[in-house]
Amino acid sequence: MLRTIRATQYVTALREGGSLPAIIEADDLGLYVVKFRGAGQGPLALVAELVAGEIGRALGLNIPELVFAQVDPALGRNEPDQEIRDLLRASAGLNLALDYLPGSSMFDRAAGDKADPHTASLAVWFDAFILNVDRTARNANLLNWHSQLYFIDHGAALYFHHNWPDASRLAESPFAEIRNHILLPWATDLEQAAVHTASCLDREILTEILAQIPDQWLQSSHPTPADARSAYLNLLTRRLAASPIFTQEATRARANFI
Ligand SMILES: Nc1ncnc2c1ncn2[C@@H]1O[C@H](COP(=O)(O)OP(=O)(O)OP(=O)(O)O)[C@@H](O)[C@H]1O
Ligand SMILES: [Mg+2]
């Protein structure tokens, strides 16, 4: 179960993030990176961040702890920047936050950063499963921290939820975009990763993860939040069954690459 913290101080904006995430201090005195519900990407980006992040954790990848962040209307009232004040006002209530990893640095192939075959293969499988295009050399969304790789920024994954009538088409997608994955060169154990992930994920675990999505983040797409959750469950279960399809595609992409 995700913990809930309350933001007590707006520390700084992370300007490089397109959705204007911020570092905040919380009532437990910890620092967190908050993804705001009121950002242009909308609440579904938070749903993707939560669901994909917890799937990655279930697979054994390092994901910074995810928590719900309560934002009070008073937070940021004195921020000089109008854009930030507006964002905070639009985000009063529940948001999603990640444990802030101080001193982490972005994975950079050009700087000689490397990944071990197990982590790289697992990551490639994971990103193909969640349909994540945001793990490229240009935009790695992969942090080096204490000699380990941490996976962040899953807000654009699970993009089928922006168009449910058309979502079914993506369940069995080979996901050709995997060819641009930053860790593909090291992903030598893709078949093994697929076997491993099959033992980590099932209907029950996915149901538990989906149960944590706050109802308010699921408005509009389905008659009730429960209907929305079962649509996610149905799609993700089908995607899991399609593992041979996208694992094969990743293997092919890797063969073309080297
Ligand atoms: N948990 C964390 N610990 C330390 N730094 C972080 C953490 N999460 C994010 N960052 C930093 O903040 C930046 C923006 O975060 P993130 O990529 O999640 O935001 P975004 O708005 O989705 O970005 P994008 O522009 O890639 O869409 C990251 O590139 C990274 O430098
Ligand atoms: Mg990013």
PDB file of N, CA and C and ligand atoms in Angstrom, residues 14 16-21 33 35 64 98-101 104 106 139 141 143 152-153, ligand 1:
ATOM      1  N   LEU A  14      11.404  21.387 -10.989  1.00  0.00           N
ATOM      2  CA  LEU A  14      12.369  20.669 -11.822  1.00  0.00           C
ATOM      3  C   LEU A  14      12.079  21.099 -13.253  1.00  0.00           C
ATOM      4  N   GLU A  16      13.485  20.945 -16.046  1.00  0.00           N
ATOM      5  CA  GLU A  16      13.704  20.110 -17.232  1.00  0.00           C
ATOM      6  C   GLU A  16      12.529  19.171 -17.473  1.00  0.00           C
ATOM      7  N   GLY A  17      11.705  18.965 -16.462  1.00  0.00           N
ATOM      8  CA  GLY A  17      10.539  18.086 -16.622  1.00  0.00           C
ATOM      9  C   GLY A  17       9.414  18.828 -17.329  1.00  0.00           C
ATOM     10  N   GLY A  18       8.908  18.244 -18.404  1.00  0.00           N
ATOM     11  CA  GLY A  18       7.866  18.893 -19.190  1.00  0.00           C
ATOM     12  C   GLY A  18       6.608  19.171 -18.389  1.00  0.00           C
ATOM     13  N   SER A  19       6.330  18.352 -17.380  1.00  0.00           N
ATOM     14  CA  SER A  19       5.090  18.519 -16.625  1.00  0.00           C
ATOM     15  C   SER A  19       5.292  19.389 -15.388  1.00  0.00           C
ATOM     16  N   LEU A  20       6.451  20.038 -15.319  1.00  0.00           N
ATOM     17  CA  LEU A  20       6.778  20.922 -14.195  1.00  0.00           C
ATOM     18  C   LEU A  20       6.673  20.223 -12.832  1.00  0.00           C
ATOM     19  N   PRO A  21       7.301  19.039 -12.722  1.00  0.00           N
ATOM     20  CA  PRO A  21       7.339  18.407 -11.402  1.00  0.00           C
ATOM     21  C   PRO A  21       8.172  19.264 -10.452  1.00  0.00           C
ATOM     22  N   VAL A  33       9.734  14.107  -5.097  1.00  0.00           N
ATOM     23  CA  VAL A  33       9.440  14.724  -6.393  1.00  0.00           C
ATOM     24  C   VAL A  33       7.955  14.520  -6.645  1.00  0.00           C
ATOM     25  N   LYS A  35       4.586  14.728  -8.913  1.00  0.00           N
ATOM     26  CA  LYS A  35       3.962  14.829 -10.223  1.00  0.00           C
ATOM     27  C   LYS A  35       2.557  15.357  -9.962  1.00  0.00           C
ATOM     28  N   PRO A  64      12.011   4.426  -7.309  1.00  0.00           N
ATOM     29  CA  PRO A  64      11.921   5.157  -6.036  1.00  0.00           C
ATOM     30  C   PRO A  64      10.545   4.934  -5.397  1.00  0.00           C
ATOM     31  N   LEU A  98       7.407  10.746  -5.729  1.00  0.00           N
ATOM     32  CA  LEU A  98       8.458   9.731  -5.650  1.00  0.00           C
ATOM     33  C   LEU A  98       9.481  10.189  -4.633  1.00  0.00           C
ATOM     34  N   ASP A  99      10.050   9.237  -3.953  1.00  0.00           N
ATOM     35  CA  ASP A  99      11.157   9.539  -3.066  1.00  0.00           C
ATOM     36  C   ASP A  99      12.231  10.259  -3.879  1.00  0.00           C
ATOM     37  N   TYR A 100      12.717  11.375  -3.391  1.00  0.00           N
ATOM     38  CA  TYR A 100      13.759  12.122  -4.092  1.00  0.00           C
ATOM     39  C   TYR A 100      15.111  11.451  -3.843  1.00  0.00           C
ATOM     40  N   LEU A 101      15.850  11.182  -4.920  1.00  0.00           N
ATOM     41  CA  LEU A 101      17.148  10.524  -4.794  1.00  0.00           C
ATOM     42  C   LEU A 101      18.248  11.588  -4.895  1.00  0.00           C
ATOM     43  N   SER A 104      21.641  11.819  -7.396  1.00  0.00           N
ATOM     44  CA  SER A 104      21.535  10.885  -8.524  1.00  0.00           C
ATOM     45  C   SER A 104      21.902  11.613  -9.810  1.00  0.00           C
ATOM     46  N   MET A 106      21.581  11.320 -14.314  1.00  0.00           N
ATOM     47  CA  MET A 106      20.905  10.641 -15.413  1.00  0.00           C
ATOM     48  C   MET A 106      21.868   9.696 -16.115  1.00  0.00           C
ATOM     49  N   ASN A 139      16.427  10.865 -23.848  1.00  0.00           N
ATOM     50  CA  ASN A 139      15.590  11.083 -22.672  1.00  0.00           C
ATOM     51  C   ASN A 139      15.527   9.752 -21.915  1.00  0.00           C
ATOM     52  N   ASN A 141      15.442   8.852 -18.601  1.00  0.00           N
ATOM     53  CA  ASN A 141      14.571   8.629 -17.452  1.00  0.00           C
ATOM     54  C   ASN A 141      15.048   7.453 -16.603  1.00  0.00           C
ATOM     55  N   LEU A 143      18.000   6.822 -13.590  1.00  0.00           N
ATOM     56  CA  LEU A 143      18.943   7.501 -12.702  1.00  0.00           C
ATOM     57  C   LEU A 143      19.971   6.529 -12.139  1.00  0.00           C
ATOM     58  N   ILE A 152      12.512   5.989 -13.616  1.00  0.00           N
ATOM     59  CA  ILE A 152      11.539   7.052 -13.288  1.00  0.00           C
ATOM     60  C   ILE A 152      10.763   7.456 -14.554  1.00  0.00           C
ATOM     61  N   ASP A 153       9.753   8.271 -14.311  1.00  0.00           N
ATOM     62  CA  ASP A 153       9.003   8.934 -15.381  1.00  0.00           C
ATOM     63  C   ASP A 153       8.234   7.970 -16.273  1.00  0.00           C
TER      64      ASP A 153
HETATM   65  N1  LIG B   1      13.043  10.584  -7.661  1.00  0.00           N
HETATM   66  C1  LIG B   1      13.880  11.473  -8.209  1.00  0.00           C
HETATM   67  N2  LIG B   1      15.055  11.763  -7.618  1.00  0.00           N
HETATM   68  C2  LIG B   1      15.895  12.671  -8.174  1.00  0.00           C
HETATM   69  N3  LIG B   1      15.644  13.353  -9.314  1.00  0.00           N
HETATM   70  C3  LIG B   1      14.493  13.109  -9.950  1.00  0.00           C
HETATM   71  C4  LIG B   1      13.557  12.158  -9.438  1.00  0.00           C
HETATM   72  N4  LIG B   1      12.484  12.137 -10.267  1.00  0.00           N
HETATM   73  C5  LIG B   1      12.758  13.021 -11.243  1.00  0.00           C
HETATM   74  N5  LIG B   1      13.955  13.608 -11.071  1.00  0.00           N
HETATM   75  C6  LIG B   1      14.578  14.641 -11.949  1.00  0.00           C
HETATM   76  O1  LIG B   1      13.549  15.454 -12.462  1.00  0.00           O
HETATM   77  C7  LIG B   1      13.509  15.385 -13.891  1.00  0.00           C
HETATM   78  C8  LIG B   1      12.079  15.430 -14.355  1.00  0.00           C
HETATM   79  O2  LIG B   1      11.363  14.310 -13.887  1.00  0.00           O
HETATM   80  P1  LIG B   1      10.457  13.460 -14.875  1.00  0.00           P
HETATM   81  O3  LIG B   1      11.267  12.993 -16.030  1.00  0.00           O
HETATM   82  O4  LIG B   1       9.781  12.425 -14.074  1.00  0.00           O
HETATM   83  O5  LIG B   1       9.426  14.591 -15.296  1.00  0.00           O
HETATM   84  P2  LIG B   1       8.549  14.794 -16.607  1.00  0.00           P
HETATM   85  O6  LIG B   1       7.834  16.068 -16.474  1.00  0.00           O
HETATM   86  O7  LIG B   1       7.741  13.589 -16.836  1.00  0.00           O
HETATM   87  O8  LIG B   1       9.675  14.916 -17.659  1.00  0.00           O
HETATM   88  P3  LIG B   1       9.727  14.828 -19.229  1.00  0.00           P
HETATM   89  O9  LIG B   1      10.199  16.168 -19.640  1.00  0.00           O
HETATM   90  O10 LIG B   1      10.754  13.744 -19.431  1.00  0.00           O
HETATM   91  O11 LIG B   1       8.364  14.461 -19.699  1.00  0.00           O
HETATM   92  C9  LIG B   1      14.233  14.092 -14.234  1.00  0.00           C
HETATM   93  O12 LIG B   1      14.788  14.135 -15.505  1.00  0.00           O
HETATM   94  C10 LIG B   1      15.271  13.994 -13.136  1.00  0.00           C
HETATM   95  O13 LIG B   1      16.398  14.790 -13.461  1.00  0.00           O
END
